[in-house]
Amino acid sequence: MVDNRFILTKRILIGGIIISFDNCRLVSLNNEILDHIFSWRYDKPYNVYDLYLNDYLKNSDLWGVEQFALVENENIIAYVSCQVIKNDMWVGWALRPNLCGSGIGQEFVKKCIVELIALKKHYMKEIFLKVYSWNTRAIKVYKKVGFVHYDKFIRVENGEDTEYIIMKMDIK
């Protein structure tokens, strides 16, 4: 039986581009995709998600293992990461900046989850993510898709305390 949370239905017109999440797929990062992702700039306060200084993404040993791009044809939709640690799947993503706030968050998150479960052959019970506690836009989307608040923690970043929320989704 298909979980209704993961049924994709929309074709979305954004900036003259129609995105059909049914046609999107995960591909391994490569230098060309990475250069494109490194050019992305988010408006404040979301600029903390700018990826150009992230050395983790430059580790080509993790391309196609933990690091991916969600693409539709040649159109790069997002950066997507996934780690399976002790049978727990931890996910993260960065939607292309000009797509943020456009109302596609739920479809985007659903597609990423479906693709990652298939790719990682992960049929365990839970998927986890962490998000800045101030990012209510993302938290709202995650809740609508089925994530719930699990925990929170504070980490010092740039000399300041930064609060994160850990959310989880039960997969059955």
GROMACS .gro file of N, CA and C in nm:
model
  516
    1MET      N    1   0.084  -0.118   0.000
    1MET     CA    2   0.000   0.000   0.000
    1MET      C    3   0.089   0.125   0.000
    2VAL      N    4   0.056   0.223  -0.082
    2VAL     CA    5   0.134   0.346  -0.092
    2VAL      C    6   0.091   0.442   0.018
    3ASP      N    7   0.190   0.498   0.087
    3ASP     CA    8   0.165   0.596   0.192
    3ASP      C    9   0.120   0.726   0.125
    4ASN      N   10   0.000   0.773   0.155
    4ASN     CA   11  -0.054   0.894   0.093
    4ASN      C   12   0.032   1.017   0.113
    5ARG      N   13   0.116   1.017   0.216
    5ARG     CA   14   0.203   1.133   0.238
    5ARG      C   15   0.299   1.153   0.122
    6PHE      N   16   0.326   1.047   0.043
    6PHE     CA   17   0.429   1.054  -0.059
    6PHE      C   18   0.376   1.053  -0.201
    7ILE      N   19   0.247   1.075  -0.220
    7ILE     CA   20   0.191   1.084  -0.354
    7ILE      C   21   0.219   1.223  -0.409
    8LEU      N   22   0.282   1.228  -0.525
    8LEU     CA   23   0.318   1.355  -0.589
    8LEU      C   24   0.216   1.386  -0.698
    9THR      N   25   0.169   1.509  -0.699
    9THR     CA   26   0.061   1.541  -0.791
    9THR      C   27   0.083   1.667  -0.873
   10LYS      N   28   0.176   1.750  -0.835
   10LYS     CA   29   0.180   1.883  -0.893
   10LYS      C   30   0.282   1.897  -1.006
   11ARG      N   31   0.243   1.981  -1.100
   11ARG     CA   32   0.336   2.041  -1.194
   11ARG      C   33   0.334   2.187  -1.159
   12ILE      N   34   0.449   2.244  -1.140
   12ILE     CA   35   0.454   2.380  -1.088
   12ILE      C   36   0.526   2.470  -1.188
   13LEU      N   37   0.465   2.584  -1.217
   13LEU     CA   38   0.526   2.683  -1.306
   13LEU      C   39   0.593   2.788  -1.221
   14ILE      N   40   0.725   2.798  -1.235
   14ILE     CA   41   0.802   2.896  -1.160
   14ILE      C   42   0.899   2.963  -1.256
   15GLY      N   43   0.886   3.093  -1.267
   15GLY     CA   44   0.978   3.169  -1.352
   15GLY      C   45   0.986   3.115  -1.494
   16GLY      N   46   0.872   3.073  -1.548
   16GLY     CA   47   0.870   3.023  -1.684
   16GLY      C   48   0.912   2.877  -1.697
   17ILE      N   49   0.943   2.812  -1.586
   17ILE     CA   50   0.985   2.672  -1.588
   17ILE      C   51   0.878   2.588  -1.521
   18ILE      N   52   0.837   2.481  -1.587
   18ILE     CA   53   0.743   2.387  -1.526
   18ILE      C   54   0.824   2.277  -1.461
   19ILE      N   55   0.801   2.257  -1.332
   19ILE     CA   56   0.868   2.150  -1.259
   19ILE      C   57   0.765   2.041  -1.232
   20SER      N   58   0.796   1.922  -1.276
   20SER     CA   59   0.714   1.806  -1.244
   20SER      C   60   0.799   1.717  -1.156
   21PHE      N   61   0.764   1.709  -1.028
   21PHE     CA   62   0.845   1.631  -0.937
   21PHE      C   63   0.844   1.482  -0.972
   22ASP      N   64   0.744   1.436  -1.043
   22ASP     CA   65   0.744   1.297  -1.089
   22ASP      C   66   0.862   1.270  -1.182
   23ASN      N   67   0.910   1.373  -1.251
   23ASN     CA   68   1.021   1.357  -1.345
   23ASN      C   69   1.157   1.386  -1.283
   24CYS      N   70   1.159   1.428  -1.158
   24CYS     CA   71   1.286   1.459  -1.092
   24CYS      C   72   1.353   1.330  -1.044
   25ARG      N   73   1.486   1.334  -1.037
   25ARG     CA   74   1.561   1.219  -0.987
   25ARG      C   75   1.686   1.268  -0.917
   26LEU      N   76   1.740   1.185  -0.831
   26LEU     CA   77   1.866   1.216  -0.766
   26LEU      C   78   1.981   1.169  -0.855
   27VAL      N   79   2.082   1.255  -0.867
   27VAL     CA   80   2.204   1.219  -0.937
   27VAL      C   81   2.322   1.253  -0.847
   28SER      N   82   2.432   1.186  -0.873
   28SER     CA   83   2.553   1.212  -0.797
   28SER      C   84   2.600   1.356  -0.820
   29LEU      N   85   2.654   1.417  -0.715
   29LEU     CA   86   2.721   1.546  -0.737
   29LEU      C   87   2.838   1.524  -0.831
   30ASN      N   88   2.874   1.626  -0.904
   30ASN     CA   89   2.995   1.628  -0.986
   30ASN      C   90   3.043   1.772  -0.989
   31ASN      N   91   3.156   1.796  -1.050
   31ASN     CA   92   3.213   1.932  -1.048
   31ASN      C   93   3.121   2.036  -1.111
   32GLU      N   94   3.056   2.002  -1.220
   32GLU     CA   95   2.967   2.097  -1.287
   32GLU      C   96   2.847   2.133  -1.198
   33ILE      N   97   2.785   2.032  -1.138
   33ILE     CA   98   2.672   2.057  -1.049
   33ILE      C   99   2.719   2.136  -0.927
   34LEU      N  100   2.833   2.098  -0.872
   34LEU     CA  101   2.885   2.166  -0.754
   34LEU      C  102   2.912   2.313  -0.782
   35ASP      N  103   2.971   2.345  -0.897
   35ASP     CA  104   2.993   2.485  -0.934
   35ASP      C  105   2.862   2.562  -0.939
   36HIS      N  106   2.759   2.499  -0.993
   36HIS     CA  107   2.627   2.563  -1.000
   36HIS      C  108   2.571   2.587  -0.860
   37ILE      N  109   2.577   2.485  -0.775
   37ILE     CA  110   2.526   2.497  -0.638
   37ILE      C  111   2.604   2.602  -0.559
   38PHE      N  112   2.735   2.609  -0.581
   38PHE     CA  113   2.816   2.708  -0.510
   38PHE      C  114   2.783   2.850  -0.554
   39SER      N  115   2.716   2.867  -0.666
   39SER     CA  116   2.678   3.003  -0.711
   39SER      C  117   2.548   3.051  -0.645
   40TRP      N  118   2.477   2.961  -0.579
   40TRP     CA  119   2.351   2.997  -0.517
   40TRP      C  120   2.374   3.091  -0.399
   41ARG      N  121   2.289   3.195  -0.387
   41ARG     CA  122   2.293   3.287  -0.273
   41ARG      C  123   2.151   3.307  -0.222
   42TYR      N  124   2.135   3.286  -0.092
   42TYR     CA  125   2.005   3.301  -0.028
   42TYR      C  126   1.995   3.439   0.036
   43ASP      N  127   1.874   3.495   0.039
   43ASP     CA  128   1.849   3.621   0.108
   43ASP      C  129   1.861   3.600   0.258
   44LYS      N  130   1.898   3.706   0.330
   44LYS     CA  131   1.905   3.699   0.476
   44LYS      C  132   1.766   3.674   0.531
   45PRO      N  133   1.751   3.600   0.634
   45PRO     CA  134   1.851   3.533   0.717
   45PRO      C  135   1.891   3.395   0.665
   46TYR      N  136   1.833   3.356   0.551
   46TYR     CA  137   1.858   3.222   0.497
   46TYR      C  138   1.997   3.207   0.436
   47ASN      N  139   2.075   3.314   0.432
   47ASN     CA  140   2.210   3.306   0.375
   47ASN      C  141   2.302   3.214   0.456
   48VAL      N  142   2.259   3.172   0.575
   48VAL     CA  143   2.337   3.073   0.650
   48VAL      C  144   2.339   2.940   0.574
   49TYR      N  145   2.249   2.924   0.478
   49TYR     CA  146   2.244   2.803   0.396
   49TYR      C  147   2.329   2.813   0.269
   50ASP      N  148   2.394   2.927   0.244
   50ASP     CA  149   2.483   2.937   0.130
   50ASP      C  150   2.588   2.826   0.140
   51LEU      N  151   2.608   2.754   0.034
   51LEU     CA  152   2.691   2.633   0.039
   51LEU      C  153   2.834   2.652  -0.012
   52TYR      N  154   2.867   2.769  -0.064
   52TYR     CA  155   2.995   2.785  -0.131
   52TYR      C  156   3.116   2.769  -0.039
   53LEU      N  157   3.099   2.781   0.090
   53LEU     CA  158   3.212   2.764   0.183
   53LEU      C  159   3.213   2.625   0.248
   54ASN      N  160   3.126   2.538   0.205
   54ASN     CA  161   3.110   2.408   0.267
   54ASN      C  162   3.210   2.308   0.208
   55ASP      N  163   3.316   2.280   0.284
   55ASP     CA  164   3.419   2.187   0.238
   55ASP      C  165   3.367   2.044   0.227
   56TYR      N  166   3.268   2.009   0.307
   56TYR     CA  167   3.209   1.874   0.303
   56TYR      C  168   3.163   1.839   0.161
   57LEU      N  169   3.105   1.935   0.092
   57LEU     CA  170   3.057   1.910  -0.043
   57LEU      C  171   3.168   1.885  -0.143
   58LYS      N  172   3.287   1.932  -0.112
   58LYS     CA  173   3.400   1.916  -0.204
   58LYS      C  174   3.461   1.777  -0.198
   59ASN      N  175   3.421   1.695  -0.102
   59ASN     CA  176   3.475   1.561  -0.086
   59ASN      C  177   3.412   1.468  -0.190
   60SER      N  178   3.479   1.450  -0.302
   60SER     CA  179   3.423   1.372  -0.412
   60SER      C  180   3.403   1.225  -0.377
   61ASP      N  181   3.467   1.177  -0.272
   61ASP     CA  182   3.445   1.038  -0.228
   61ASP      C  183   3.301   1.017  -0.181
   62LEU      N  184   3.233   1.125  -0.143
   62LEU     CA  185   3.097   1.115  -0.093
   62LEU      C  186   2.991   1.143  -0.200
   63TRP      N  187   3.036   1.184  -0.318
   63TRP     CA  188   2.942   1.211  -0.427
   63TRP      C  189   2.876   1.080  -0.468
   64GLY      N  190   2.745   1.079  -0.472
   64GLY     CA  191   2.672   0.959  -0.509
   64GLY      C  192   2.658   0.860  -0.394
   65VAL      N  193   2.721   0.889  -0.280
   65VAL     CA  194   2.709   0.806  -0.161
   65VAL      C  195   2.626   0.879  -0.056
   66GLU      N  196   2.667   1.002  -0.026
   66GLU     CA  197   2.594   1.085   0.070
   66GLU      C  198   2.544   1.215   0.008
   67GLN      N  199   2.598   1.253  -0.106
   67GLN     CA  200   2.569   1.384  -0.163
   67GLN      C  201   2.515   1.372  -0.305
   68PHE      N  202   2.402   1.443  -0.327
   68PHE     CA  203   2.332   1.430  -0.453
   68PHE      C  204   2.275   1.565  -0.496
   69ALA      N  205   2.228   1.569  -0.618
   69ALA     CA  206   2.148   1.681  -0.666
   69ALA      C  207   2.015   1.625  -0.713
   70LEU      N  208   1.908   1.698  -0.686
   70LEU     CA  209   1.777   1.663  -0.740
   70LEU      C  210   1.763   1.741  -0.870
   71VAL      N  211   1.744   1.669  -0.979
   71VAL     CA  212   1.738   1.734  -1.110
   71VAL      C  213   1.614   1.689  -1.185
   72GLU      N  214   1.569   1.777  -1.273
   72GLU     CA  215   1.467   1.743  -1.371
   72GLU      C  216   1.527   1.777  -1.506
   73ASN      N  217   1.555   1.676  -1.584
   73ASN     CA  218   1.631   1.691  -1.708
   73ASN      C  219   1.765   1.756  -1.672
   74GLU      N  220   1.796   1.872  -1.725
   74GLU     CA  221   1.922   1.940  -1.693
   74GLU      C  222   1.903   2.048  -1.586
   75ASN      N  223   1.784   2.060  -1.533
   75ASN     CA  224   1.748   2.164  -1.438
   75ASN      C  225   1.782   2.119  -1.296
   76ILE      N  226   1.877   2.186  -1.231
   76ILE     CA  227   1.915   2.150  -1.094
   76ILE      C  228   1.815   2.215  -0.998
   77ILE      N  229   1.744   2.132  -0.924
   77ILE     CA  230   1.639   2.177  -0.834
   77ILE      C  231   1.695   2.200  -0.693
   78ALA      N  232   1.784   2.109  -0.649
   78ALA     CA  233   1.829   2.115  -0.510
   78ALA      C  234   1.956   2.033  -0.488
   79TYR      N  235   2.022   2.066  -0.379
   79TYR     CA  236   2.127   1.982  -0.324
   79TYR      C  237   2.061   1.894  -0.218
   80VAL      N  238   2.099   1.766  -0.213
   80VAL     CA  239   2.038   1.672  -0.119
   80VAL      C  240   2.149   1.588  -0.056
   81SER      N  241   2.141   1.571   0.077
   81SER     CA  242   2.239   1.485   0.144
   81SER      C  243   2.165   1.382   0.228
   82CYS      N  244   2.233   1.270   0.250
   82CYS     CA  245   2.174   1.161   0.325
   82CYS      C  246   2.284   1.076   0.386
   83GLN      N  247   2.271   1.052   0.514
   83GLN     CA  248   2.362   0.962   0.584
   83GLN      C  249   2.278   0.861   0.661
   84VAL      N  250   2.318   0.735   0.652
   84VAL     CA  251   2.254   0.632   0.732
   84VAL      C  252   2.354   0.596   0.841
   85ILE      N  253   2.314   0.626   0.964
   85ILE     CA  254   2.400   0.604   1.081
   85ILE      C  255   2.325   0.515   1.178
   86LYS      N  256   2.380   0.395   1.201
   86LYS     CA  257   2.315   0.299   1.292
   86LYS      C  258   2.168   0.280   1.257
   87ASN      N  259   2.139   0.258   1.132
   87ASN     CA  260   2.004   0.235   1.081
   87ASN      C  261   1.911   0.355   1.089
   88ASP      N  262   1.962   0.470   1.128
   88ASP     CA  263   1.884   0.594   1.125
   88ASP      C  264   1.924   0.672   1.000
   89MET      N  265   1.825   0.717   0.925
   89MET     CA  266   1.853   0.798   0.807
   89MET      C  267   1.844   0.946   0.845
   90TRP      N  268   1.953   1.019   0.822
   90TRP     CA  269   1.958   1.163   0.844
   90TRP      C  270   1.963   1.231   0.708
   91VAL      N  271   1.873   1.326   0.688
   91VAL     CA  272   1.863   1.392   0.558
   91VAL      C  273   1.883   1.543   0.573
   92GLY      N  274   1.920   1.604   0.464
   92GLY     CA  275   1.933   1.749   0.457
   92GLY      C  276   1.923   1.789   0.311
   93TRP      N  277   1.884   1.913   0.288
   93TRP     CA  278   1.869   1.958   0.151
   93TRP      C  279   1.875   2.109   0.145
   94ALA      N  280   1.899   2.158   0.027
   94ALA     CA  281   1.898   2.302   0.001
   94ALA      C  282   1.830   2.321  -0.134
   95LEU      N  283   1.710   2.372  -0.130
   95LEU     CA  284   1.633   2.403  -0.251
   95LEU      C  285   1.696   2.525  -0.318
   96ARG      N  286   1.703   2.524  -0.450
   96ARG     CA  287   1.759   2.637  -0.523
   96ARG      C  288   1.692   2.767  -0.476
   97PRO      N  289   1.769   2.871  -0.448
   97PRO     CA  290   1.714   2.992  -0.386
   97PRO      C  291   1.592   3.053  -0.455
   98ASN      N  292   1.589   3.056  -0.587
   98ASN     CA  293   1.475   3.118  -0.654
   98ASN      C  294   1.349   3.032  -0.648
   99LEU      N  295   1.360   2.910  -0.592
   99LEU     CA  296   1.244   2.825  -0.573
   99LEU      C  297   1.190   2.830  -0.430
  100CYS      N  298   1.270   2.885  -0.339
  100CYS     CA  299   1.229   2.895  -0.198
  100CYS      C  300   1.111   2.992  -0.185
  101GLY      N  301   1.017   2.956  -0.099
  101GLY     CA  302   0.902   3.042  -0.075
  101GLY      C  303   0.800   3.042  -0.187
  102SER      N  304   0.813   2.947  -0.281
  102SER     CA  305   0.722   2.944  -0.396
  102SER      C  306   0.607   2.846  -0.381
  103GLY      N  307   0.597   2.781  -0.264
  103GLY     CA  308   0.487   2.690  -0.240
  103GLY      C  309   0.511   2.546  -0.282
  104ILE      N  310   0.635   2.512  -0.316
  104ILE     CA  311   0.663   2.375  -0.361
  104ILE      C  312   0.730   2.290  -0.253
  105GLY      N  313   0.743   2.343  -0.133
  105GLY     CA  314   0.817   2.275  -0.028
  105GLY      C  315   0.770   2.135   0.002
  106GLN      N  316   0.639   2.115   0.014
  106GLN     CA  317   0.588   1.982   0.047
  106GLN      C  318   0.619   1.882  -0.063
  107GLU      N  319   0.595   1.920  -0.187
  107GLU     CA  320   0.624   1.830  -0.299
  107GLU      C  321   0.774   1.799  -0.306
  108PHE      N  322   0.855   1.900  -0.283
  108PHE     CA  323   1.000   1.884  -0.285
  108PHE      C  324   1.046   1.785  -0.178
  109VAL      N  325   1.001   1.803  -0.055
  109VAL     CA  326   1.042   1.716   0.055
  109VAL      C  327   0.993   1.573   0.030
  110LYS      N  328   0.869   1.558  -0.015
  110LYS     CA  329   0.817   1.425  -0.046
  110LYS      C  330   0.904   1.354  -0.149
  111LYS      N  331   0.938   1.425  -0.255
  111LYS     CA  332   1.018   1.365  -0.362
  111LYS      C  333   1.156   1.324  -0.310
  112CYS      N  334   1.218   1.410  -0.231
  112CYS     CA  335   1.349   1.376  -0.175
  112CYS      C  336   1.341   1.250  -0.089
  113ILE      N  337   1.238   1.239  -0.007
  113ILE     CA  338   1.224   1.122   0.081
  113ILE      C  339   1.204   0.996  -0.002
  114VAL      N  340   1.116   1.001  -0.100
  114VAL     CA  341   1.092   0.884  -0.185
  114VAL      C  342   1.221   0.841  -0.254
  115GLU      N  343   1.292   0.937  -0.311
  115GLU     CA  344   1.416   0.906  -0.383
  115GLU      C  345   1.523   0.850  -0.290
  116LEU      N  346   1.538   0.910  -0.172
  116LEU     CA  347   1.642   0.864  -0.080
  116LEU      C  348   1.612   0.726  -0.024
  117ILE      N  349   1.487   0.699   0.008
  117ILE     CA  350   1.451   0.566   0.057
  117ILE      C  351   1.482   0.461  -0.050
  118ALA      N  352   1.447   0.489  -0.174
  118ALA     CA  353   1.475   0.395  -0.283
  118ALA      C  354   1.625   0.379  -0.306
  119LEU      N  355   1.696   0.489  -0.307
  119LEU     CA  356   1.839   0.486  -0.333
  119LEU      C  357   1.917   0.414  -0.224
  120LYS      N  358   1.883   0.445  -0.102
  120LYS     CA  359   1.955   0.387   0.012
  120LYS      C  360   1.896   0.254   0.056
  121LYS      N  361   1.784   0.216  -0.009
  121LYS     CA  362   1.713   0.094   0.031
  121LYS      C  363   1.688   0.094   0.181
  122HIS      N  364   1.641   0.209   0.227
  122HIS     CA  365   1.619   0.232   0.370
  122HIS      C  366   1.473   0.208   0.403
  123TYR      N  367   1.446   0.103   0.472
  123TYR     CA  368   1.309   0.072   0.511
  123TYR      C  369   1.297   0.064   0.661
  124MET      N  370   1.381   0.133   0.730
  124MET     CA  371   1.375   0.135   0.875
  124MET      C  372   1.255   0.219   0.918
  125LYS      N  373   1.251   0.252   1.043
  125LYS     CA  374   1.131   0.316   1.095
  125LYS      C  375   1.133   0.468   1.095
  126GLU      N  376   1.251   0.531   1.094
  126GLU     CA  377   1.253   0.676   1.114
  126GLU      C  378   1.354   0.746   1.023
  127ILE      N  379   1.318   0.868   0.987
  127ILE     CA  380   1.407   0.959   0.914
  127ILE      C  381   1.420   1.084   1.000
  128PHE      N  382   1.541   1.136   1.013
  128PHE     CA  383   1.569   1.252   1.096
  128PHE      C  384   1.625   1.366   1.012
  129LEU      N  385   1.604   1.488   1.060
  129LEU     CA  386   1.668   1.606   1.003
  129LEU      C  387   1.687   1.707   1.115
  130LYS      N  388   1.777   1.801   1.091
  130LYS     CA  389   1.792   1.913   1.185
  130LYS      C  390   1.769   2.041   1.107
  131VAL      N  391   1.715   2.140   1.178
  131VAL     CA  392   1.681   2.267   1.115
  131VAL      C  393   1.701   2.378   1.218
  132TYR      N  394   1.745   2.494   1.173
  132TYR     CA  395   1.755   2.608   1.264
  132TYR      C  396   1.617   2.634   1.325
  133SER      N  397   1.614   2.661   1.455
  133SER     CA  398   1.485   2.680   1.523
  133SER      C  399   1.411   2.804   1.473
  134TRP      N  400   1.480   2.900   1.417
  134TRP     CA  401   1.416   3.021   1.367
  134TRP      C  402   1.355   3.001   1.227
  135ASN      N  403   1.386   2.890   1.162
  135ASN     CA  404   1.341   2.869   1.024
  135ASN      C  405   1.199   2.811   1.023
  136THR      N  406   1.104   2.894   1.060
  136THR     CA  407   0.965   2.850   1.070
  136THR      C  408   0.907   2.812   0.935
  137ARG      N  409   0.957   2.872   0.829
  137ARG     CA  410   0.909   2.837   0.694
  137ARG      C  411   0.936   2.689   0.665
  138ALA      N  412   1.057   2.644   0.694
  138ALA     CA  413   1.091   2.503   0.671
  138ALA      C  414   1.020   2.412   0.770
  139ILE      N  415   1.016   2.451   0.896
  139ILE     CA  416   0.952   2.368   0.999
  139ILE      C  417   0.805   2.343   0.965
  140LYS      N  418   0.738   2.445   0.915
  140LYS     CA  419   0.596   2.433   0.876
  140LYS      C  420   0.581   2.328   0.765
  141VAL      N  421   0.669   2.332   0.666
  141VAL     CA  422   0.665   2.233   0.557
  141VAL      C  423   0.690   2.093   0.612
  142TYR      N  424   0.793   2.079   0.696
  142TYR     CA  425   0.827   1.946   0.749
  142TYR      C  426   0.710   1.887   0.828
  143LYS      N  427   0.643   1.970   0.906
  143LYS     CA  428   0.527   1.922   0.982
  143LYS      C  429   0.415   1.877   0.889
  144LYS      N  430   0.390   1.952   0.783
  144LYS     CA  431   0.284   1.915   0.690
  144LYS      C  432   0.312   1.783   0.620
  145VAL      N  433   0.439   1.751   0.601
  145VAL     CA  434   0.477   1.627   0.535
  145VAL      C  435   0.476   1.509   0.633
  146GLY      N  436   0.481   1.539   0.762
  146GLY     CA  437   0.473   1.431   0.861
  146GLY      C  438   0.586   1.425   0.961
  147PHE      N  439   0.680   1.518   0.955
  147PHE     CA  440   0.785   1.524   1.056
  147PHE      C  441   0.728   1.581   1.185
  148VAL      N  442   0.781   1.538   1.298
  148VAL     CA  443   0.742   1.591   1.428
  148VAL      C  444   0.868   1.633   1.504
  149HIS      N  445   0.848   1.724   1.598
  149HIS     CA  446   0.958   1.769   1.683
  149HIS      C  447   1.008   1.650   1.765
  150TYR      N  448   1.137   1.629   1.767
  150TYR     CA  449   1.195   1.516   1.840
  150TYR      C  450   1.286   1.564   1.953
  151ASP      N  451   1.368   1.665   1.925
  151ASP     CA  452   1.465   1.713   2.023
  151ASP      C  453   1.515   1.848   1.978
  152LYS      N  454   1.598   1.910   2.060
  152LYS     CA  455   1.665   2.032   2.019
  152LYS      C  456   1.803   2.035   2.084
  153PHE      N  457   1.891   2.115   2.027
  153PHE     CA  458   2.024   2.131   2.084
  153PHE      C  459   2.078   2.267   2.046
  154ILE      N  460   2.177   2.310   2.119
  154ILE     CA  461   2.243   2.438   2.093
  154ILE      C  462   2.388   2.410   2.059
  155ARG      N  463   2.435   2.474   1.953
  155ARG     CA  464   2.574   2.461   1.912
  155ARG      C  465   2.630   2.601   1.894
  156VAL      N  466   2.755   2.621   1.932
  156VAL     CA  467   2.819   2.751   1.915
  156VAL      C  468   2.869   2.761   1.771
  157GLU      N  469   2.822   2.863   1.701
  157GLU     CA  470   2.863   2.890   1.564
  157GLU      C  471   2.901   3.037   1.554
  158ASN      N  472   3.021   3.063   1.505
  158ASN     CA  473   3.070   3.199   1.493
  158ASN      C  474   3.061   3.274   1.625
  159GLY      N  475   3.089   3.203   1.734
  159GLY     CA  476   3.091   3.264   1.866
  159GLY      C  477   2.955   3.287   1.930
  160GLU      N  478   2.849   3.241   1.865
  160GLU     CA  479   2.714   3.260   1.918
  160GLU      C  480   2.642   3.127   1.933
  161ASP      N  481   2.555   3.118   2.034
  161ASP     CA  482   2.472   3.000   2.051
  161ASP      C  483   2.368   2.995   1.940
  162THR      N  484   2.359   2.880   1.875
  162THR     CA  485   2.262   2.860   1.767
  162THR      C  486   2.177   2.739   1.802
  163GLU      N  487   2.045   2.759   1.805
  163GLU     CA  488   1.955   2.651   1.842
  163GLU      C  489   1.904   2.578   1.717
  164TYR      N  490   1.909   2.447   1.724
  164TYR     CA  491   1.856   2.360   1.620
  164TYR      C  492   1.743   2.276   1.676
  165ILE      N  493   1.652   2.240   1.590
  165ILE     CA  494   1.547   2.145   1.623
  165ILE      C  495   1.575   2.018   1.544
  166ILE      N  496   1.564   1.906   1.610
  166ILE     CA  497   1.572   1.777   1.541
  166ILE      C  498   1.428   1.731   1.522
  167MET      N  499   1.397   1.695   1.397
  167MET     CA  500   1.264   1.645   1.366
  167MET      C  501   1.278   1.502   1.313
  168LYS      N  502   1.173   1.424   1.333
  168LYS     CA  503   1.176   1.288   1.282
  168LYS      C  504   1.043   1.254   1.216
  169MET      N  505   1.050   1.160   1.127
  169MET     CA  506   0.931   1.108   1.059
  169MET      C  507   0.935   0.957   1.072
  170ASP      N  508   0.824   0.901   1.113
  170ASP     CA  509   0.812   0.756   1.120
  170ASP      C  510   0.775   0.704   0.982
  171ILE      N  511   0.848   0.603   0.937
  171ILE     CA  512   0.820   0.538   0.811
  171ILE      C  513   0.772   0.398   0.842
  172LYS      N  514   0.655   0.365   0.796
  172LYS     CA  515   0.600   0.232   0.826
  172LYS      C  516   0.563   0.160   0.701
   0.00000   0.00000   0.00000
